[in-house]
CSV table of C-alpha atoms in Angstrom, one decimal:
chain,number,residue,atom,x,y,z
A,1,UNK,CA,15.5,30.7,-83.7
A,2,UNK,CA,14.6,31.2,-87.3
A,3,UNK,CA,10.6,30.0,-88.1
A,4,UNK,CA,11.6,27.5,-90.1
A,5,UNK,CA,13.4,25.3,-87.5
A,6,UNK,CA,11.1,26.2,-85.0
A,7,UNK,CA,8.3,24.3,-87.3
A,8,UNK,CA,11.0,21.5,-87.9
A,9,UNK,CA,11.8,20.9,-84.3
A,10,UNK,CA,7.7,21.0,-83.7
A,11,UNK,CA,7.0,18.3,-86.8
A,12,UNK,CA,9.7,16.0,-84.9
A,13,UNK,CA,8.3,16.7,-81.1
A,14,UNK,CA,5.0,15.9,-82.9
A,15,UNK,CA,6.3,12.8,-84.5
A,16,UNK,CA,8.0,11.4,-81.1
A,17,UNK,CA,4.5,11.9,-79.6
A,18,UNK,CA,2.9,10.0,-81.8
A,19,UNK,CA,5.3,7.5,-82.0
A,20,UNK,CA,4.9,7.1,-78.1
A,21,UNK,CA,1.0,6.9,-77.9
A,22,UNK,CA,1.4,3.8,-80.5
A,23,UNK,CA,4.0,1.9,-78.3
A,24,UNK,CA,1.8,2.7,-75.1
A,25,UNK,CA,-2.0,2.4,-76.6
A,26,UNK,CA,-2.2,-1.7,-75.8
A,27,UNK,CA,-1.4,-0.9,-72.3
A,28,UNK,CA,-3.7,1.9,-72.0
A,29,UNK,CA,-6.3,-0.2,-73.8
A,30,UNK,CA,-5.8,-3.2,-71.1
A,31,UNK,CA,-5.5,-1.1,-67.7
A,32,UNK,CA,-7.3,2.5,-68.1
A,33,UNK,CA,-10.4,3.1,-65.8
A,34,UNK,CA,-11.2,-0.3,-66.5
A,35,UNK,CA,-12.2,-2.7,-62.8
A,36,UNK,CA,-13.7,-5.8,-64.1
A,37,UNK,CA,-11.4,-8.5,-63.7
A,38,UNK,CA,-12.0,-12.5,-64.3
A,39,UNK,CA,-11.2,-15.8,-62.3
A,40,UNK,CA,-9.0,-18.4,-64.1
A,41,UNK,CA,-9.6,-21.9,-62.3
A,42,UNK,CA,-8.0,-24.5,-63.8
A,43,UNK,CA,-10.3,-27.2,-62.1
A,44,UNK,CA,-11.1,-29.2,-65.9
A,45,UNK,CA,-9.1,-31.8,-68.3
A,46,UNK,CA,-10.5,-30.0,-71.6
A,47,UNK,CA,-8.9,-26.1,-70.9
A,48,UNK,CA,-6.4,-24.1,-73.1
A,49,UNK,CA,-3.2,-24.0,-73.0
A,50,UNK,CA,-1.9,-21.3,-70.1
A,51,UNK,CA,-0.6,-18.9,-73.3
A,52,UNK,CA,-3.9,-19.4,-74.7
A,53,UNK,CA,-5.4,-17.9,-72.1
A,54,UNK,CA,-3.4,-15.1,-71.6
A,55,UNK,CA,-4.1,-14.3,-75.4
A,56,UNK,CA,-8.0,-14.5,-74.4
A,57,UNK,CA,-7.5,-12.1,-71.9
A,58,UNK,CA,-5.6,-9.7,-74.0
A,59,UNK,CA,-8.0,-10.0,-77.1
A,60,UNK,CA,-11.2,-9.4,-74.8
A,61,UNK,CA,-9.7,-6.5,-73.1
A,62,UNK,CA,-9.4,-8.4,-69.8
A,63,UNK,CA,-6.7,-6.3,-68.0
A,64,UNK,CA,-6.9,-8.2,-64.7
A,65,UNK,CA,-6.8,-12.2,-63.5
A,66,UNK,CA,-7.3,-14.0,-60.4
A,67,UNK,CA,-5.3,-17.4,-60.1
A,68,UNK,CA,-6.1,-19.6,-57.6
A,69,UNK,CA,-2.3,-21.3,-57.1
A,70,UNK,CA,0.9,-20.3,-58.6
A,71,UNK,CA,1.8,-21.9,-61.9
A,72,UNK,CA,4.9,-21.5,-63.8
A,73,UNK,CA,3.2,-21.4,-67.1
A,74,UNK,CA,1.0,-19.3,-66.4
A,75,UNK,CA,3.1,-16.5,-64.6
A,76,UNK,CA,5.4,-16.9,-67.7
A,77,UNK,CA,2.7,-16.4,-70.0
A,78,UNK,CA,1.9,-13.3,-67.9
A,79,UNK,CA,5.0,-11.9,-68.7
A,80,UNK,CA,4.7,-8.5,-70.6
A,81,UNK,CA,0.8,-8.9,-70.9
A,82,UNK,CA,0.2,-5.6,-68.2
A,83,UNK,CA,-2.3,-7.8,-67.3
A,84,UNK,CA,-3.1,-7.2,-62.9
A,85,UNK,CA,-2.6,-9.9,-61.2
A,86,UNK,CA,-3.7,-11.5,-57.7
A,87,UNK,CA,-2.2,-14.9,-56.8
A,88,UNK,CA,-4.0,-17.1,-54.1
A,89,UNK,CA,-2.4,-19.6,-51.5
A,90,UNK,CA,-4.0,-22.8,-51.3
A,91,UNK,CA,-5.9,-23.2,-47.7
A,92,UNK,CA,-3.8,-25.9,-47.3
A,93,UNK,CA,-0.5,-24.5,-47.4
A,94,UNK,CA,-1.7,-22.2,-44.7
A,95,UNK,CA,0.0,-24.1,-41.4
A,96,UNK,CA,3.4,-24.3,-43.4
A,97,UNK,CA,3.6,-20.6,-44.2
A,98,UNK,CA,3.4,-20.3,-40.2
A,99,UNK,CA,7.3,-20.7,-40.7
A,100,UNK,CA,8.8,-16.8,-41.8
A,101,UNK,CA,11.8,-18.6,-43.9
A,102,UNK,CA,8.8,-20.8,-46.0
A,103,UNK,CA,7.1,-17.5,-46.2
A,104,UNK,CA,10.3,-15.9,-47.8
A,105,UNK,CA,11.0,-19.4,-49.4
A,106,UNK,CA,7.3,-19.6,-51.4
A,107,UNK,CA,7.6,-15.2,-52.3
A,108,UNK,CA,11.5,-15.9,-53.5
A,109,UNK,CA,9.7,-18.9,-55.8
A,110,UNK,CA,6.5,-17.9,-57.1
A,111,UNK,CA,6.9,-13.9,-57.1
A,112,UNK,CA,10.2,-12.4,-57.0
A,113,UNK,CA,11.7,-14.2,-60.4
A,114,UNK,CA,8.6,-12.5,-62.1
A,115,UNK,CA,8.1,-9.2,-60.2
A,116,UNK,CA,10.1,-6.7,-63.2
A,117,UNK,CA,7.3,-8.3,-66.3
A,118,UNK,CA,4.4,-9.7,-64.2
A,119,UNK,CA,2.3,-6.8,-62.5
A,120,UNK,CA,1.4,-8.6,-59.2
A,121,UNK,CA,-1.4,-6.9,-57.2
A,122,UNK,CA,-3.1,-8.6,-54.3
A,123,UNK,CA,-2.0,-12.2,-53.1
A,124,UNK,CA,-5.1,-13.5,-50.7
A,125,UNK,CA,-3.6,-15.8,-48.5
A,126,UNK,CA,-6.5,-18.3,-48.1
A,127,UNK,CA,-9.5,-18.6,-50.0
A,128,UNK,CA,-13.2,-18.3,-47.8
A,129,UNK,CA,-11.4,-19.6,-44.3
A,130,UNK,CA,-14.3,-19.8,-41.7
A,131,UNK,CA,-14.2,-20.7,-38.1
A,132,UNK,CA,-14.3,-24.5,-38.3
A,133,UNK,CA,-11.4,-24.6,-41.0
A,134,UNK,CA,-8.6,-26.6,-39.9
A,135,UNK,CA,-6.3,-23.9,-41.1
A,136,UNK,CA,-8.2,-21.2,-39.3
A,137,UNK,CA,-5.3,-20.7,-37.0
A,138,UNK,CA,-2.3,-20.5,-39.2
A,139,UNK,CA,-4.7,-18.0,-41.2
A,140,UNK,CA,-3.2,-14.3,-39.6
A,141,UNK,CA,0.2,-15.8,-38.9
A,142,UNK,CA,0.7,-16.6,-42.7
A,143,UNK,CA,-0.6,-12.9,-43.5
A,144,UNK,CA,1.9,-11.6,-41.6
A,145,UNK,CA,4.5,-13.6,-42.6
A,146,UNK,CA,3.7,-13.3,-46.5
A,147,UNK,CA,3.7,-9.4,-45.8
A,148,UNK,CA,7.1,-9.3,-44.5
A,149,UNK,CA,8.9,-11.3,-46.8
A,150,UNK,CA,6.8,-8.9,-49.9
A,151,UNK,CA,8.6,-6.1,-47.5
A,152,UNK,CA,11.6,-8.0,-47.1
A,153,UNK,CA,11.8,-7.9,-51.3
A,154,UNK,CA,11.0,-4.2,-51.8
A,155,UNK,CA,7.7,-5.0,-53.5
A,156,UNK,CA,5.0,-3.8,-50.7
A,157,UNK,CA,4.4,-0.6,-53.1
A,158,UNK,CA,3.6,-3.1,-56.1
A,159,UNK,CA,1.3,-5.6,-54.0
A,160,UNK,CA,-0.8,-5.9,-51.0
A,161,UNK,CA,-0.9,-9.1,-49.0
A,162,UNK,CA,-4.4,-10.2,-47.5
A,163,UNK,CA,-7.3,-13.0,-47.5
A,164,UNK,CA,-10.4,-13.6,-50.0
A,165,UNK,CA,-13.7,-14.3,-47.1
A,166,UNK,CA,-17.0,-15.3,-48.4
A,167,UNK,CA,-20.4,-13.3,-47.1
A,168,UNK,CA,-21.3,-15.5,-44.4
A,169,UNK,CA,-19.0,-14.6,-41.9
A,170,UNK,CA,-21.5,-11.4,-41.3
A,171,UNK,CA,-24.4,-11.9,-39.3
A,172,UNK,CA,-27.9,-9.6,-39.7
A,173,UNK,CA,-26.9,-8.8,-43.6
A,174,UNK,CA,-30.5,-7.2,-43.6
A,175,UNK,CA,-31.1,-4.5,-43.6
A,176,UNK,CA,-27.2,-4.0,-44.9
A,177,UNK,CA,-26.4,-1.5,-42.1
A,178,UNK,CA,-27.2,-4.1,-39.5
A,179,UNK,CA,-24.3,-6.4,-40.9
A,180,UNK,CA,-21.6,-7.4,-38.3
A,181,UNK,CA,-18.9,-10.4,-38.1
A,182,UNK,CA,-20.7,-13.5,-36.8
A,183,UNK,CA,-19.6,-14.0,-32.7
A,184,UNK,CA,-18.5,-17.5,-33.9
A,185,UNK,CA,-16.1,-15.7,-36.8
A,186,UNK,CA,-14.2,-13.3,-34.7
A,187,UNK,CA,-10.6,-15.1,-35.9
A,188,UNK,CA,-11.1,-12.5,-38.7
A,189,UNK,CA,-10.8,-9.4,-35.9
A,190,UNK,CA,-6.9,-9.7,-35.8
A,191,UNK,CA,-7.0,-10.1,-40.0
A,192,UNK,CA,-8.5,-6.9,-40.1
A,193,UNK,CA,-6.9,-5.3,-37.5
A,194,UNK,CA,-3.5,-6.4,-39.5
A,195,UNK,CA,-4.7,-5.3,-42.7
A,196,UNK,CA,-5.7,-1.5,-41.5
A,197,UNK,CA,-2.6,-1.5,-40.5
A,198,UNK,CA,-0.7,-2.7,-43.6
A,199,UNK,CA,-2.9,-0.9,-46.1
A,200,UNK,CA,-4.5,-4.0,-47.8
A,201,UNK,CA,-8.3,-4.1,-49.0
A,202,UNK,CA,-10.5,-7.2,-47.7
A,203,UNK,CA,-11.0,-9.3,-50.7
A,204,UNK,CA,-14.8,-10.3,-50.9
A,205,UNK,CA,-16.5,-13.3,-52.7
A,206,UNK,CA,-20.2,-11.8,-53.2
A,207,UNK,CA,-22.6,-14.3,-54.8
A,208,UNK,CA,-26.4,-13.0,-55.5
A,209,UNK,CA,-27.0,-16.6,-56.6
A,210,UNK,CA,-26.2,-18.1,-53.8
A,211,UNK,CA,-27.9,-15.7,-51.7
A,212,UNK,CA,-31.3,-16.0,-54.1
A,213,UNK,CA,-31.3,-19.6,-53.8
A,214,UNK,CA,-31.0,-19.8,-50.4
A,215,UNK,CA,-33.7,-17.4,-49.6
A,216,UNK,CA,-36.8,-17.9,-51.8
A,217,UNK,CA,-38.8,-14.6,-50.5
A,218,UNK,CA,-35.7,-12.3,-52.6
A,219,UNK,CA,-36.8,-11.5,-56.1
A,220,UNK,CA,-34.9,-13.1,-59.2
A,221,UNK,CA,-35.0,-9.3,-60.6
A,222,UNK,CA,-33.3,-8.1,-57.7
A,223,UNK,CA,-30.8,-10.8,-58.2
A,224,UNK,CA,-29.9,-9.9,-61.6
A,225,UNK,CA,-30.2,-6.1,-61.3
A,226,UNK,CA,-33.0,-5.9,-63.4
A,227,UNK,CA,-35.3,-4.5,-60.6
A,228,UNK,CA,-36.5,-1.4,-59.5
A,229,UNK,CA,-34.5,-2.3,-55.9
A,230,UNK,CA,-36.1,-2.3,-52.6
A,231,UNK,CA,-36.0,0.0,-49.7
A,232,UNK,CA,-34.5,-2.1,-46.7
A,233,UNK,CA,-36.0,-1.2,-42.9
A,234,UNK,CA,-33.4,1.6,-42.3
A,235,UNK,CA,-35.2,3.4,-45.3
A,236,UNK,CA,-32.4,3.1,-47.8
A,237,UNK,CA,-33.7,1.8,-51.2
A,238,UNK,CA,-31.1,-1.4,-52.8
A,239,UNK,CA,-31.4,-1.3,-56.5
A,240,UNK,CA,-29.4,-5.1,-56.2
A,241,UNK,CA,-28.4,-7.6,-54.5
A,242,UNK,CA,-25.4,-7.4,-55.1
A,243,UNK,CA,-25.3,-3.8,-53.6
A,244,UNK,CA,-26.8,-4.9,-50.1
A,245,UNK,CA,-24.4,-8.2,-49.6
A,246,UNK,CA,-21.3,-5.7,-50.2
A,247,UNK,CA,-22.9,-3.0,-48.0
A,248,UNK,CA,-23.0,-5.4,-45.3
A,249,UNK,CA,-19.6,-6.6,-45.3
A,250,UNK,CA,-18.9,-2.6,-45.2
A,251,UNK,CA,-21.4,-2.2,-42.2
A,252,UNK,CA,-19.1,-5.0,-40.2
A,253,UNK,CA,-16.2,-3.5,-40.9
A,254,UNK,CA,-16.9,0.0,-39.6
A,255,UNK,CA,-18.0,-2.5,-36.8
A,256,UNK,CA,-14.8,-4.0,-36.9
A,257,UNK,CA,-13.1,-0.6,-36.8
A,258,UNK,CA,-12.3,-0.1,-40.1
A,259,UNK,CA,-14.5,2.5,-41.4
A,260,UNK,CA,-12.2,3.0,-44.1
A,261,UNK,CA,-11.1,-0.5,-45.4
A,262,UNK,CA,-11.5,-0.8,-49.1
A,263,UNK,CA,-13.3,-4.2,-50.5
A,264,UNK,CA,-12.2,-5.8,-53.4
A,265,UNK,CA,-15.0,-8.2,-54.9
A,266,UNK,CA,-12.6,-11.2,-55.8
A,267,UNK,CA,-15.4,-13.6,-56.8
A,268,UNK,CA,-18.6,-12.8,-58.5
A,269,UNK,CA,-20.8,-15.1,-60.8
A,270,UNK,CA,-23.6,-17.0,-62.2
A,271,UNK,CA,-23.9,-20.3,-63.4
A,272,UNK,CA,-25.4,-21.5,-66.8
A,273,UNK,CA,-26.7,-24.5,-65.8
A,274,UNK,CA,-26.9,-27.1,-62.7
A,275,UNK,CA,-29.5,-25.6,-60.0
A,276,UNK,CA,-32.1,-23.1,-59.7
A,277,UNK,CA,-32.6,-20.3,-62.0
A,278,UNK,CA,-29.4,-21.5,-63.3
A,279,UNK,CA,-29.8,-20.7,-67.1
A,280,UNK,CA,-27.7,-18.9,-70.2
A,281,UNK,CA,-30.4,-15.6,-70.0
A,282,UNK,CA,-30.2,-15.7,-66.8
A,283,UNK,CA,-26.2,-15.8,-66.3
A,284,UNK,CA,-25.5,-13.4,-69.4
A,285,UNK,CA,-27.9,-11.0,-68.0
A,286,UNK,CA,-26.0,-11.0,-64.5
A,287,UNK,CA,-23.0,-10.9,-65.9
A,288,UNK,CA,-23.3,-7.7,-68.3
A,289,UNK,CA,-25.7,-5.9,-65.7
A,290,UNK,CA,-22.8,-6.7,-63.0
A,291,UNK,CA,-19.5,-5.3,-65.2
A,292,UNK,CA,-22.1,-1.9,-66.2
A,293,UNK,CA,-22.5,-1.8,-62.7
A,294,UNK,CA,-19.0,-2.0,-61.1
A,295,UNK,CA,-17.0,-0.1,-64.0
A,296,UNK,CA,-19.5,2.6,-63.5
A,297,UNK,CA,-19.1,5.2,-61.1
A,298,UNK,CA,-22.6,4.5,-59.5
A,299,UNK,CA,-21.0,2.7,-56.4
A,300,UNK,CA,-22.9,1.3,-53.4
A,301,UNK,CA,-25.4,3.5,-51.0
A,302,UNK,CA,-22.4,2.7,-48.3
A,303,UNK,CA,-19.9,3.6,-51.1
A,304,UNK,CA,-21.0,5.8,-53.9
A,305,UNK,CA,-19.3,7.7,-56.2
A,306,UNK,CA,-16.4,5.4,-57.5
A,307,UNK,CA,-16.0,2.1,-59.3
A,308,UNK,CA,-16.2,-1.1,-57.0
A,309,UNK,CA,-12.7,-3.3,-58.3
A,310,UNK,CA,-14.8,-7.1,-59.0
A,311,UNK,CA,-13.5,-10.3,-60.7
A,312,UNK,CA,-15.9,-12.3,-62.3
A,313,UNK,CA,-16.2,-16.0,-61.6
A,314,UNK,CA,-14.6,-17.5,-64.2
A,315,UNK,CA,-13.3,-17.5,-67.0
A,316,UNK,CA,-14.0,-21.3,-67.5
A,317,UNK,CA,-16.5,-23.9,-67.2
A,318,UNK,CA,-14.3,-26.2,-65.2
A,319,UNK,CA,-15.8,-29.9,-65.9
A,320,UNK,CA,-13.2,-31.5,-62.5
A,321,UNK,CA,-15.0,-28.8,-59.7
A,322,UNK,CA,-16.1,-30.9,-56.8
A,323,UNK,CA,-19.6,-29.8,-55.1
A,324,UNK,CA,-22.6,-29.2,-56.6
A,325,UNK,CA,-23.6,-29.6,-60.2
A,326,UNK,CA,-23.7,-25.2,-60.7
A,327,UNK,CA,-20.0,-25.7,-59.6
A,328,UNK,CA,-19.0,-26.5,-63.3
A,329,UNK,CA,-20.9,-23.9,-64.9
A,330,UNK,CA,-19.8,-20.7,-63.9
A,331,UNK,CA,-17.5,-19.8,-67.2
A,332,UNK,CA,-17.9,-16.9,-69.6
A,333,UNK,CA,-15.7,-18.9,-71.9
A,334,UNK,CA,-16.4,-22.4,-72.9
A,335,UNK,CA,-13.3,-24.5,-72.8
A,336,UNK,CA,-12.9,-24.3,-76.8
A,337,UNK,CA,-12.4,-20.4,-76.2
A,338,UNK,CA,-15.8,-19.6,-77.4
A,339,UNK,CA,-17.8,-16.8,-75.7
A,340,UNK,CA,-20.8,-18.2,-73.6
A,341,UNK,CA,-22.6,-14.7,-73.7
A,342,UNK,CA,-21.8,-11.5,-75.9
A,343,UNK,CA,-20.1,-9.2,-72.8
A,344,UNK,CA,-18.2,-6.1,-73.1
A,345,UNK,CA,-15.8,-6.6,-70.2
A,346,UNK,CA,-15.4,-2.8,-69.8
């Protein structure tokens, strides 16, 4: 080929590359290495419209949500975004979802129309189920159920079925290693067995805050990873909190037999105002320290080396939460959009 077109057909190749890295750069921007994700609870009379929100997400560089029900609006807002999404079934539609054809019924209806634009990830069936729930035994039948009909649609590459648990099903949590499924909690045996078996991570709601304030002897520092950590009785050294409560829901698995289970933290926070140690400082401190922390490659002593896949909790203040006053204060946003706290979400 003569030089000249050689260096014509490299100025167009050239061109097309460029022109491809502009169409693609916003969805590299949103996904990339990035693991911090964020809540959106809807719990409050006074919160954006769902497209809004969807917008706030994109303009922050939030490229992964956590809903807590389907919603139309918002899965249509969704559409196109890139934006990772896990959906959530309310506890109470647990016993009904014991029937396959609802199973299929509620996937057909709330994921399927969306599947091509919408990038479903995880959908926890139940949210923090524990013994005494009265939907503790439609809790692994729905699982399994959701799972097929996701199978049944040709999605189970796109999007893992499983449960979001709080901390407290594991007994001994110190020192971390010790940790193991409470003897009154053993309904979640069977989940996890079904889960290995399927591929899913656990999905993990790890507070520090709740944690501190129920135990005054743990340091605030060590709550908010500003310490210099602590060396637990099997000699490892914690530099958080945080760290230890996830190492001991890794410590029950291998327990559990699942060694190799991955945990994705689906709730973290800290509120603002309403309860102990409940202050602005005090939650933008947590909040930056805990998104350096998991989209770093640090890990935990159980799990190092590799980011640890977190959602904050939430994007909202959400004035309607029932429970305690902290309940309404756990937003990075306030209502009218505006940033609490100056975070870099990634």
């Amino acid at each position: 080929m003569h030089f000249s077109n050689i260096y014509k057909t490299g100025k167009a190749l050239m061109a097309s590359i460029l022109l491809l890295l502009v169409v693609l750069m916003p969805a590299l921007q949103i996904t990339g290495a990035q693991s911090v994700g964020v809540c959106y609870g809807r719990n409050g009379n006074n919160l954006p419209a769902e497209g809004e929100v969807v917008d706030l997400y994109k303009s922050n560089g939030i490229g992964r949500m956590r809903i807590y029900e389907p919603n139309e609006a918002t899965l249509q807002a969704l559409r196109g975004s890139n934006i990772e999404l896990t959906v959530t079934i309310l506890n109470s539609e647990l016993p009904a979802l014991n029937d396959a054809a609802a199973a299929t019924a509620w996937v057909q209806k709330n994921v399927q129309p969306y599947s091509a634009d919408v990038r479903f990830k995880y959908i926890a069936v139940g949210n923090e189920i524990h013994h005494y729930s009265a939907e503790v035994g439609s809790l692994l039948p729905a699982i399994q159920n959701i799972h097929s009909a996701i199978v049944a649609a040709n999605l189970q590459g796109q999007i893992k079925v499983s449960t979001a648990i709080d901390t407290t099903l594991v007994a001994n949590p110190f020192p971390p290693s010790d940790g193991v499924y409470d003897a009154a909690n053993q309904f979640i045996q069977p989940v996890i067995d079904f889960l290995v078996s399927s591929g899913a991570p656990l999905l993990v709601n790890v507070y520090p805050y709740f944690s501190y304030t129920d135990n005054p002897s743990i340091d605030l520092a060590y709550a908010l990873f500003t310490s210099q950590g602590v060396v637990v009785p099997d000699g490892t050294r914690y530099p958080s909190l945080f760290d230890a409560l996830l190492d001991a829901q890794y410590a029950a698995l291998e327990k559990a037999g699942a060694p190799n289970m991955e945990i994705v933290v689906s709730e973290s926070g800290w509120p603002s105002e309403g309860g102990d140690q409940a202050t602005p400082q005090n939650a933008a401190t947590f909040y930056q320290n805990l998104i350096n922390h998991v989209t770093s490659t640090t890990g935990t002593p159980k799990r190092p080396g590799k980011a640890i896949e977190t959602y904050l909790f939430a994007m909202f203040d959400e004035n309607l939460k029932d429970g305690k006053p902290v309940e309404k204060h756990f937003g990075v946003f306030s209502p009218n959009k505006q940033p609490k706290y100056q975070l870099t979400f990634g």
